[in-house]
Amino acid sequence: MALPSSSTPTASAPASLGERWPPLESTPAVFNQFVWSLGVPEDDVEFHDVYGLDADALDMVPQPVLAVVLCFPDPPQAKDASYPSEQLLISGEKETQDQVYFIKQIESLGNACGTIALLHAVGNASSKVNLVENSCLDLFFKSTATMDPYERAVFLEKDDTMARAHLLAANDGATELSDLIEEHYVCFVYVNGTLYELDGMKDGPIKHGPCSSISLLQDVVPVIKAIMCNIPNSINFNLMVLSRKEK
């Protein structure tokens, strides 16, 4: 089961040009300029396309992979869909909740799921990413470190610097905002030996079993295939990874 090239216009949802959180185009060019503008050095990490789920395509992906970002069609029933082996963290699992950086996507954040996926990717790889001191991301993560997912969402919605950066990234895409189709972003990360799916539309992180820094990309393939099978009548899927640059 192959994934289309990132030349396919993909974003989070249709939006007006005046919206505070318009959709982001799902391309490495857009996400790289976005994450670098927020305070991640260009020589530190980089987003890359994943062109297929077969072994040959996965072998082409630069390692080490810190996070995987999937953009996929978001039909109404997707919010209630269940995928194999998923286990939503419950509020009582306080220790695990504190270990996984998660932001809830509240209604006022509109089409910010691309930015939330980026924050999930970097926020859960903070020990491997060298943020510029006092940059937008550095201040954001320091300010929200002790907040719960909803409080982080409220903080993000009010963060004018982040909103301006998001708008610039949205305008950097090659696709007109009015032409973008309804899509949604989720992020996959590994934390303490476990694979987590981070979807701001869900109530919390979803556990998908054992994982390691070496096997992250391979471990996420069955989950992605299950998502694709659940939406069989669409080809609008795009997969990217956030990889650390070897120095």
XYZ file of N, CA, C and O in Angstrom, residues 17-201:
740
model
N -9.260 33.121 4.080
C -7.943 33.739 4.135
C -7.738 34.535 5.413
O -6.616 34.772 5.819
N -8.814 34.956 6.056
C -8.679 35.764 7.250
C -8.641 34.963 8.533
O -8.580 35.533 9.611
N -8.662 33.660 8.436
C -8.695 32.814 9.627
C -7.371 32.864 10.375
O -6.302 32.916 9.770
N -7.444 32.829 11.714
C -6.232 32.875 12.531
C -5.403 31.606 12.378
O -4.174 31.656 12.397
N -6.058 30.459 12.230
C -5.367 29.183 12.115
C -5.795 28.480 10.826
O -6.530 27.499 10.864
N -5.343 28.957 9.653
C -5.691 28.297 8.390
C -4.944 26.979 8.244
O -4.000 26.700 8.985
N -5.331 26.129 7.285
C -4.692 24.828 7.121
C -3.275 24.930 6.570
O -2.942 25.869 5.849
N -2.452 23.959 6.925
C -1.078 23.877 6.432
C -0.983 22.824 5.331
O -1.579 21.754 5.444
N -0.214 23.134 4.309
C 0.060 22.156 3.264
C 1.048 21.123 3.795
O 2.042 21.470 4.447
N 0.789 19.858 3.502
C 1.597 18.770 4.050
C 2.795 18.488 3.143
O 2.817 17.528 2.369
N 3.818 19.332 3.241
C 5.051 19.137 2.494
C 6.240 19.421 3.406
O 6.166 20.278 4.289
N 7.358 18.733 3.208
C 8.549 19.027 4.002
C 8.995 20.475 3.869
O 9.484 21.061 4.848
N 8.848 21.059 2.677
C 9.282 22.447 2.485
C 8.561 23.380 3.443
O 9.175 24.253 4.076
N 7.245 23.216 3.569
C 6.452 24.064 4.463
C 6.807 23.791 5.918
O 7.051 24.718 6.710
N 6.855 22.528 6.308
C 7.110 22.187 7.708
C 8.540 22.520 8.121
O 8.777 22.896 9.269
N 9.484 22.381 7.210
C 10.858 22.728 7.565
C 11.015 24.216 7.827
O 11.592 24.628 8.847
N 10.509 25.044 6.930
C 10.605 26.487 7.144
C 9.876 26.899 8.421
O 10.315 27.794 9.144
N 8.772 26.228 8.700
C 7.980 26.516 9.897
C 8.771 26.186 11.155
O 8.950 27.037 12.049
N 9.281 24.953 11.254
C 9.961 24.539 12.479
C 11.269 25.299 12.663
O 11.646 25.651 13.790
N 11.970 25.617 11.565
C 13.195 26.404 11.681
C 12.889 27.822 12.142
O 13.634 28.408 12.926
N 11.771 28.392 11.666
C 11.413 29.754 12.068
C 11.040 29.839 13.541
O 11.114 30.905 14.151
N 10.639 28.701 14.119
C 10.208 28.681 15.513
C 11.363 28.517 16.500
O 11.166 28.678 17.696
N 12.547 28.163 15.986
C 13.681 28.072 16.900
C 14.439 26.775 16.888
O 15.257 26.524 17.784
N 14.210 25.913 15.880
C 15.012 24.708 15.720
C 16.082 24.997 14.670
O 15.748 25.365 13.547
N 17.365 24.866 14.995
C 18.423 25.158 14.016
C 18.303 24.286 12.766
O 17.947 23.103 12.858
N 18.595 24.869 11.603
C 18.478 24.145 10.345
C 19.412 22.947 10.275
O 19.135 21.977 9.570
N 20.514 23.001 10.990
C 21.462 21.886 10.943
C 21.171 20.832 12.007
O 21.982 19.925 12.235
N 20.004 20.937 12.653
C 19.655 20.036 13.753
C 18.681 18.946 13.292
O 18.961 17.753 13.414
N 17.498 19.347 12.805
C 16.488 18.385 12.366
C 15.879 18.843 11.049
O 15.981 20.009 10.664
N 15.192 17.892 10.380
C 14.583 18.206 9.088
C 13.437 17.236 8.825
O 13.517 16.059 9.172
N 12.350 17.743 8.225
C 11.238 16.886 7.799
C 11.559 16.291 6.428
O 12.140 16.958 5.566
N 11.140 15.037 6.230
C 11.339 14.343 4.957
C 10.057 13.600 4.582
O 9.314 13.149 5.455
N 9.833 13.452 3.274
C 8.725 12.635 2.792
C 9.014 11.157 2.994
O 10.173 10.716 2.950
N 7.939 10.385 3.181
C 7.999 8.931 3.109
C 7.119 8.541 1.929
O 5.925 8.825 1.925
N 7.703 7.891 0.920
C 6.999 7.666 -0.341
C 6.284 6.332 -0.419
O 5.613 6.043 -1.412
N 6.407 5.506 0.590
C 5.702 4.233 0.603
C 5.908 3.525 1.917
O 6.752 3.924 2.737
N 5.147 2.455 2.127
C 5.224 1.707 3.377
C 5.958 0.382 3.222
O 6.034 -0.398 4.174
N 6.500 0.117 2.025
C 7.274 -1.096 1.819
C 8.694 -0.904 2.340
O 9.140 0.217 2.598
N 9.408 -1.990 2.487
C 10.741 -1.945 3.096
C 11.707 -1.056 2.322
O 12.494 -0.317 2.927
N 11.652 -1.103 1.002
C 12.572 -0.297 0.196
C 12.348 1.193 0.423
O 13.311 1.970 0.544
N 11.081 1.606 0.473
C 10.769 3.021 0.689
C 11.180 3.458 2.087
O 11.709 4.561 2.277
N 10.958 2.608 3.082
C 11.319 2.955 4.458
C 12.832 3.051 4.625
O 13.321 3.883 5.398
N 13.568 2.230 3.875
C 15.033 2.256 3.963
C 15.612 3.558 3.429
O 16.758 3.910 3.753
N 14.850 4.281 2.606
C 15.324 5.535 2.024
C 15.195 6.711 2.994
O 15.757 7.778 2.761
N 14.467 6.518 4.079
C 14.191 7.614 5.008
C 15.414 7.883 5.879
O 15.955 6.957 6.496
N 15.856 9.133 5.964
C 17.013 9.470 6.807
C 16.775 9.140 8.273
O 15.702 9.406 8.814
N 17.747 8.559 8.894
C 17.696 8.199 10.319
C 18.654 9.107 11.098
O 19.590 9.654 10.529
N 18.464 9.246 12.406
C 17.380 8.661 13.211
C 16.072 9.452 13.090
O 16.083 10.678 12.982
N 14.961 8.724 13.102
C 13.628 9.327 13.033
C 13.167 9.669 14.448
O 13.149 8.809 15.331
N 12.798 10.925 14.648
C 12.340 11.384 15.965
C 10.820 11.345 16.100
O 10.289 11.210 17.199
N 10.106 11.508 14.981
C 8.645 11.526 14.998
C 8.131 11.261 13.596
O 8.836 11.488 12.605
N 6.896 10.779 13.510
C 6.238 10.510 12.237
C 4.935 11.309 12.207
O 4.165 11.281 13.169
N 4.706 12.025 11.107
C 3.512 12.872 10.976
C 2.692 12.386 9.791
O 3.190 12.323 8.662
N 1.438 12.047 10.043
C 0.529 11.562 9.010
C -0.569 12.591 8.767
O -1.192 13.082 9.699
N -0.797 12.910 7.490
C -1.920 13.757 7.081
C -2.870 12.872 6.291
O -2.457 12.215 5.320
N -4.126 12.830 6.688
C -5.058 11.887 6.078
C -6.471 12.468 6.032
O -6.787 13.419 6.749
N -7.345 11.922 5.172
C -8.725 12.412 5.081
C -9.431 12.285 6.418
O -9.213 11.331 7.161
N -10.275 13.238 6.702
C -10.925 13.303 8.012
C -12.437 13.309 7.859
O -13.086 14.326 8.093
N -13.028 12.170 7.456
C -14.486 12.099 7.387
C -15.084 12.174 8.771
O -14.396 11.904 9.764
N -16.355 12.550 8.917
C -16.974 12.702 10.245
C -16.805 11.482 11.137
O -16.589 11.606 12.324
N -16.888 10.280 10.547
C -16.806 9.083 11.390
C -15.411 8.815 11.899
O -15.206 7.996 12.781
N -14.400 9.515 11.362
C -13.019 9.227 11.764
C -12.783 9.514 13.236
O -11.952 8.885 13.866
N -13.517 10.492 13.792
C -13.306 10.842 15.191
C -13.645 9.685 16.122
O -13.135 9.595 17.220
N -14.546 8.816 15.673
C -14.973 7.722 16.527
C -14.361 6.390 16.115
O -14.680 5.350 16.671
N -13.486 6.429 15.098
C -12.923 5.184 14.592
C -11.941 4.581 15.590
O -11.242 5.282 16.292
N -11.904 3.256 15.615
C -10.943 2.553 16.459
C -10.003 1.770 15.561
O -10.414 1.201 14.554
N -8.741 1.716 15.912
C -7.745 1.021 15.130
C -7.132 -0.075 15.979
O -7.157 -0.016 17.206
N -6.568 -1.087 15.347
C -6.021 -2.226 16.110
C -5.018 -1.799 17.170
O -4.175 -0.942 16.938
N -5.137 -2.414 18.316
C -4.161 -2.284 19.412
C -4.109 -0.908 20.050
O -3.188 -0.608 20.792
N -5.080 -0.039 19.773
C -5.005 1.272 20.400
C -5.545 1.211 21.822
O -6.464 0.470 22.136
N -4.955 1.987 22.703
C -5.381 2.054 24.092
C -5.238 3.493 24.562
O -4.128 3.988 24.765
N -6.356 4.170 24.723
C -6.338 5.558 25.142
C -5.917 5.651 26.597
O -6.438 4.932 27.455
N -4.961 6.524 26.873
C -4.547 6.730 28.254
C -5.689 7.360 29.034
O -6.310 8.312 28.591
N -5.963 6.842 30.189
C -7.007 7.410 31.024
C -6.389 8.407 31.998
O -5.188 8.410 32.240
N -7.235 9.261 32.542
C -6.732 10.342 33.376
C -5.983 9.841 34.597
O -5.135 10.527 35.141
N -6.283 8.625 35.042
C -5.623 8.090 36.222
C -4.170 7.723 36.011
O -3.419 7.560 36.963
N -3.760 7.592 34.724
C -2.374 7.233 34.443
C -1.512 8.492 34.451
O -0.920 8.893 33.467
N -1.442 9.112 35.607
C -0.832 10.427 35.737
C 0.650 10.418 35.362
O 1.127 11.308 34.661
N 1.365 9.395 35.787
C 2.800 9.360 35.527
C 3.077 9.318 34.018
O 3.930 10.045 33.508
N 2.330 8.461 33.311
C 2.529 8.359 31.869
C 2.077 9.622 31.169
O 2.709 10.087 30.214
N 0.980 10.202 31.607
C 0.495 11.444 31.011
C 1.561 12.525 31.105
O 1.754 13.300 30.172
N 2.253 12.589 32.214
C 3.282 13.613 32.404
C 4.490 13.379 31.493
O 5.195 14.317 31.138
N 4.714 12.126 31.115
C 5.869 11.809 30.288
C 5.629 12.101 28.809
O 6.577 12.314 28.056
N 4.388 12.096 28.383
C 4.039 12.325 26.983
C 3.512 13.751 26.835
O 2.545 14.132 27.498
N 4.155 14.536 25.963
C 3.715 15.916 25.753
C 2.540 15.899 24.780
O 2.674 15.509 23.626
N 1.367 16.354 25.259
C 0.136 16.263 24.470
C -0.664 17.559 24.587
O -0.766 18.139 25.664
N -1.215 18.009 23.446
C -2.040 19.215 23.394
C -3.407 18.854 22.838
O -3.510 18.196 21.792
N -4.439 19.272 23.485
C -5.801 19.063 23.012
C -6.131 20.085 21.932
O -5.769 21.258 22.048
N -6.810 19.662 20.864
C -7.226 20.600 19.822
C -8.634 21.089 20.122
O -9.617 20.427 19.803
N -8.713 22.265 20.737
C -10.013 22.831 21.073
C -10.591 23.546 19.856
O -9.887 23.866 18.895
N -11.896 23.811 19.900
C -12.598 24.354 18.727
C -12.022 25.682 18.258
O -11.929 25.941 17.056
N -11.603 26.532 19.184
C -11.096 27.852 18.806
C -9.759 27.791 18.077
O -9.328 28.792 17.499
N -9.099 26.628 18.065
C -7.845 26.483 17.343
C -8.048 26.174 15.861
O -7.080 26.067 15.111
N -9.309 26.019 15.454
C -9.614 25.876 14.035
C -8.805 24.788 13.361
O -8.828 23.624 13.748
N -8.038 25.181 12.325
C -7.251 24.236 11.538
C -5.794 24.173 11.996
O -4.878 24.090 11.171
N -5.573 24.184 13.278
C -4.211 24.186 13.823
C -3.642 22.787 13.998
O -2.587 22.637 14.609
N -4.294 21.757 13.451
C -3.812 20.392 13.708
C -2.409 20.167 13.159
O -1.650 19.364 13.708
N -2.020 20.880 12.080
C -0.655 20.756 11.578
C 0.355 21.301 12.565
O 1.403 20.688 12.805
N 0.046 22.448 13.142
C 0.934 23.032 14.154
C 0.969 22.162 15.407
O 2.032 21.971 16.013
N -0.174 21.624 15.796
C -0.207 20.744 16.969
C 0.621 19.493 16.723
O 1.357 19.031 17.617
N 0.559 18.937 15.516
C 1.389 17.769 15.187
C 2.870 18.126 15.269
O 3.687 17.340 15.769
N 3.229 19.305 14.790
C 4.622 19.752 14.870
C 5.050 19.899 16.329
O 6.149 19.480 16.707
N 4.191 20.488 17.158
C 4.503 20.647 18.574
C 4.617 19.290 19.271
O 5.476 19.092 20.149
N 3.762 18.348 18.900
C 3.862 16.997 19.459
C 5.184 16.353 19.060
O 5.833 15.673 19.868
N 5.599 16.551 17.798
C 6.840 15.945 17.311
C 8.043 16.487 18.060
O 8.877 15.725 18.570
N 8.152 17.804 18.139
C 9.313 18.424 18.787
C 9.227 18.284 20.301
O 10.223 18.023 20.974
N 8.030 18.436 20.849
C 7.863 18.391 22.300
C 8.220 17.055 22.913
O 8.667 16.995 24.063
N 8.042 15.978 22.148
C 8.381 14.654 22.670
C 9.776 14.206 22.269
O 10.179 13.082 22.567
N 10.503 15.073 21.591
C 11.900 14.794 21.242
C 12.797 15.897 21.762
O 13.883 16.136 21.234
N 12.349 16.575 22.809
C 13.049 17.763 23.302
C 14.482 17.466 23.740
O 15.367 18.309 23.608
N 14.728 16.254 24.228
C 16.079 15.918 24.666
C 17.029 15.709 23.492
O 18.248 15.678 23.658
N 16.467 15.577 22.283
C 17.286 15.330 21.089
C 17.289 16.514 20.140
O 17.909 16.458 19.076
N 16.555 17.582 20.499
C 16.448 18.770 19.649
C 17.021 19.960 20.405
O 16.623 20.231 21.545
N 17.935 20.671 19.788
C 18.575 21.814 20.434
C 17.851 23.106 20.062
O 18.156 23.728 19.038
N 16.896 23.489 20.875
C 16.144 24.700 20.597
C 16.981 25.939 20.887
O 17.748 25.979 21.851
N 16.818 26.943 20.038
C 17.479 28.222 20.286
C 16.893 28.839 21.548
O 15.671 28.921 21.709
N 17.759 29.251 22.455
C 17.296 29.815 23.722
C 16.428 31.046 23.489
O 16.760 31.906 22.660
N 15.290 31.102 24.181
C 14.326 32.203 24.109
C 13.648 32.316 22.740
O 13.037 33.344 22.428
N 13.743 31.268 21.924
C 12.995 31.232 20.669
C 11.526 30.939 20.971
O 11.152 30.641 22.110
N 10.701 31.000 19.935
C 9.265 30.773 20.113
C 8.991 29.401 20.727
O 8.227 29.284 21.684
N 9.614 28.359 20.190
C 9.388 27.016 20.721
C 9.964 26.852 22.112
O 9.349 26.221 22.977
N 11.141 27.412 22.352
C 11.767 27.313 23.665
C 10.862 27.920 24.731
O 10.600 27.300 25.773
N 10.346 29.099 24.472
C 9.464 29.763 25.437
C 8.139 29.040 25.571
O 7.579 28.941 26.669
N 7.630 28.515 24.441
C 6.341 27.816 24.481
C 6.432 26.567 25.355
O 5.575 26.342 26.221
N 7.452 25.753 25.135
C 7.568 24.514 25.910
C 7.878 24.784 27.379
O 7.382 24.079 28.264
N 8.683 25.805 27.656
C 8.956 26.152 29.051
C 7.685 26.642 29.743
O 7.437 26.317 30.910
N 6.875 27.418 29.035
C 5.659 27.980 29.624
C 4.585 26.926 29.854
O 3.783 27.041 30.784
N 4.550 25.888 29.009
C 3.462 24.906 29.074
C 3.882 23.580 29.711
O 3.080 22.654 29.778
N 5.110 23.497 30.188
C 5.643 22.220 30.683
C 4.771 21.588 31.760
O 4.571 20.368 31.772
N 4.243 22.386 32.675
C 3.474 21.833 33.792
C 1.962 21.918 33.570
O 1.190 21.589 34.471
N 1.545 22.355 32.394
C 0.114 22.485 32.105
C -0.478 21.146 31.673
O 0.237 20.252 31.215
N -1.811 21.015 31.785
C -2.474 19.835 31.234
C -2.796 20.104 29.755
O -2.618 21.234 29.268
N -3.237 19.093 29.001
C -3.455 19.258 27.561
C -4.416 20.389 27.199
O -4.196 21.099 26.198
N -5.471 20.589 27.983
C -6.416 21.654 27.689
C -5.793 23.027 27.955
O -5.969 23.962 27.161
N -5.064 23.157 29.054
C -4.409 24.428 29.359
C -3.395 24.794 28.283
O -3.250 25.969 27.914
N -2.694 23.794 27.756
C -1.751 24.053 26.662
C -2.484 24.553 25.422
O -1.990 25.422 24.702
N -3.652 23.991 25.157
C -4.440 24.421 24.005
C -4.859 25.875 24.133
O -4.775 26.653 23.170
N -5.308 26.256 25.306
C -5.711 27.645 25.545
C -4.514 28.576 25.400
O -4.611 29.662 24.812
N -3.371 28.149 25.911
C -2.148 28.950 25.795
C -1.764 29.115 24.325
O -1.396 30.216 23.888
N -1.842 28.028 23.553
C -1.515 28.086 22.127
C -2.463 29.026 21.389
O -2.025 29.840 20.567
N -3.735 28.943 21.676
C -4.722 29.779 20.977
C -4.440 31.259 21.200
O -4.675 32.084 20.304
N -3.906 31.613 22.357
C -3.641 33.015 22.692
C -2.224 33.457 22.310
O -1.895 34.635 22.477
N -1.415 32.532 21.815
C -0.013 32.833 21.503
C 0.069 33.512 20.134
O 0.073 32.855 19.089
N 0.158 34.834 20.124
C 0.161 35.584 18.871
C 1.395 35.299 18.027
O 1.319 35.268 16.788
N 2.535 35.079 18.663
C 3.754 34.788 17.919
C 3.627 33.466 17.173
O 3.988 33.349 15.991
N 3.093 32.451 17.834
C 2.897 31.152 17.200
C 1.857 31.254 16.085
O 2.010 30.653 15.014
N 0.798 32.011 16.326
C -0.252 32.160 15.314
C 0.289 32.852 14.064
O -0.048 32.473 12.939
N 1.145 33.864 14.247
C 1.732 34.542 13.087
C 2.646 33.600 12.310
O 2.650 33.586 11.079
N 3.419 32.791 13.023
C 4.304 31.836 12.368
C 3.492 30.788 11.607
O 3.862 30.380 10.497
N 2.388 30.357 12.205
C 1.498 29.398 11.543
C 0.936 30.007 10.256
O 0.905 29.352 9.208
N 0.498 31.256 10.318
C -0.072 31.918 9.147
C 0.958 32.052 8.034
O 0.655 31.826 6.858
N 2.184 32.398 8.390
C 3.250 32.494 7.388
C 3.508 31.135 6.744
O 3.706 31.039 5.528
N 3.502 30.082 7.557
C 3.710 28.738 7.020
C 2.567 28.344 6.088
O 2.791 27.735 5.037
N 1.344 28.708 6.457
C 0.190 28.403 5.602
C 0.303 29.123 4.266
O -0.024 28.575 3.211
N 0.789 30.357 4.299
C 0.929 31.131 3.070
C 2.103 30.671 2.219
O 2.182 31.006 1.029
N 3.036 29.911 2.803
C 4.185 29.403 2.063
C 3.829 28.228 1.162
O 4.602 27.862 0.275
N 2.675 27.614 1.393
C 2.278 26.457 0.589
C 1.993 26.841 -0.850
O 1.637 27.982 -1.162
N 2.133 25.858 -1.741
C 1.899 26.101 -3.168
C 0.428 26.043 -3.530
O 0.043 26.429 -4.626
N -0.410 25.570 -2.610
C -1.833 25.404 -2.870
C -2.623 26.569 -2.298
O -2.376 26.998 -1.169
N -3.566 27.085 -3.085
C -4.442 28.133 -2.578
C -5.260 27.588 -1.417
O -5.766 26.465 -1.460
N -5.392 28.405 -0.355
C -6.139 27.950 0.820
C -7.542 27.495 0.454
O -8.071 26.536 1.002
N -8.179 28.185 -0.495
C -9.552 27.862 -0.862
C -9.652 26.520 -1.575
O -10.730 25.951 -1.686
N -8.499 26.001 -2.097
C -8.504 24.743 -2.833
C -8.133 23.548 -1.965
O -8.193 22.405 -2.426
N -7.747 23.795 -0.734
C -7.301 22.707 0.127
C -8.484 21.853 0.560
O -9.570 22.356 0.841
N -8.249 20.544 0.622
C -9.308 19.617 0.974
C -9.262 19.302 2.460
O -8.284 19.589 3.137
N -10.339 18.704 2.945
C -10.441 18.470 4.387
C -9.575 17.296 4.806
O -9.811 16.158 4.426
N -8.547 17.600 5.598
C -7.601 16.590 6.052
C -7.292 16.834 7.525
O -7.647 17.868 8.090
N -6.597 15.884 8.128
C -6.263 15.996 9.547
C -4.854 15.455 9.767
O -4.410 14.537 9.067
N -4.134 16.044 10.722
C -2.784 15.619 11.063
C -2.766 14.881 12.400
O -3.418 15.312 13.357
N -1.985 13.804 12.449
C -1.656 13.156 13.720
C -0.153 12.909 13.746
O 0.506 12.886 12.698
N 0.375 12.724 14.928
C 1.812 12.514 15.096
C 2.040 11.224 15.880
O 1.262 10.881 16.777
N 3.107 10.508 15.519
C 3.495 9.286 16.227
C 4.897 9.485 16.809
O 5.811 9.930 16.104
N 5.056 9.151 18.074
C 6.343 9.296 18.752
C 6.577 8.071 19.634
O 5.653 7.301 19.909
N 7.814 7.901 20.049
C 8.116 6.877 21.044
C 8.547 7.582 22.326
O 9.303 8.549 22.305
N 8.016 7.119 23.442
C 8.370 7.657 24.748
C 8.537 6.478 25.703
O 7.613 5.682 25.882
N 9.721 6.362 26.265
C 10.004 5.299 27.242
C 9.595 3.915 26.740
O 8.941 3.148 27.443
N 9.979 3.607 25.491
C 9.774 2.263 24.966
C 8.390 1.968 24.454
O 8.062 0.799 24.177
N 7.543 2.985 24.297
C 6.171 2.778 23.833
C 5.872 3.698 22.653
O 6.291 4.852 22.639
N 5.123 3.165 21.669
C 4.671 3.959 20.536
C 3.361 4.648 20.904
O 2.415 3.995 21.356
N 3.313 5.975 20.705
C 2.110 6.741 21.003
C 1.611 7.449 19.756
O 2.396 7.998 18.977
N 0.300 7.426 19.579
C -0.380 8.232 18.561
C -0.925 9.476 19.259
O -1.653 9.364 20.252
N -0.564 10.657 18.748
C -0.980 11.912 19.360
C -1.898 12.643 18.388
O -1.459 13.177 17.370
N -3.167 12.626 18.711
C -4.212 13.241 17.896
C -4.965 14.217 18.791
O -5.658 13.803 19.725
N -4.821 15.513 18.516
C -5.446 16.516 19.362
C -6.956 16.419 19.441
O -7.562 16.939 20.376
N -7.569 15.720 18.478
C -9.014 15.551 18.511
C -9.440 14.445 19.476
O -10.624 14.331 19.803
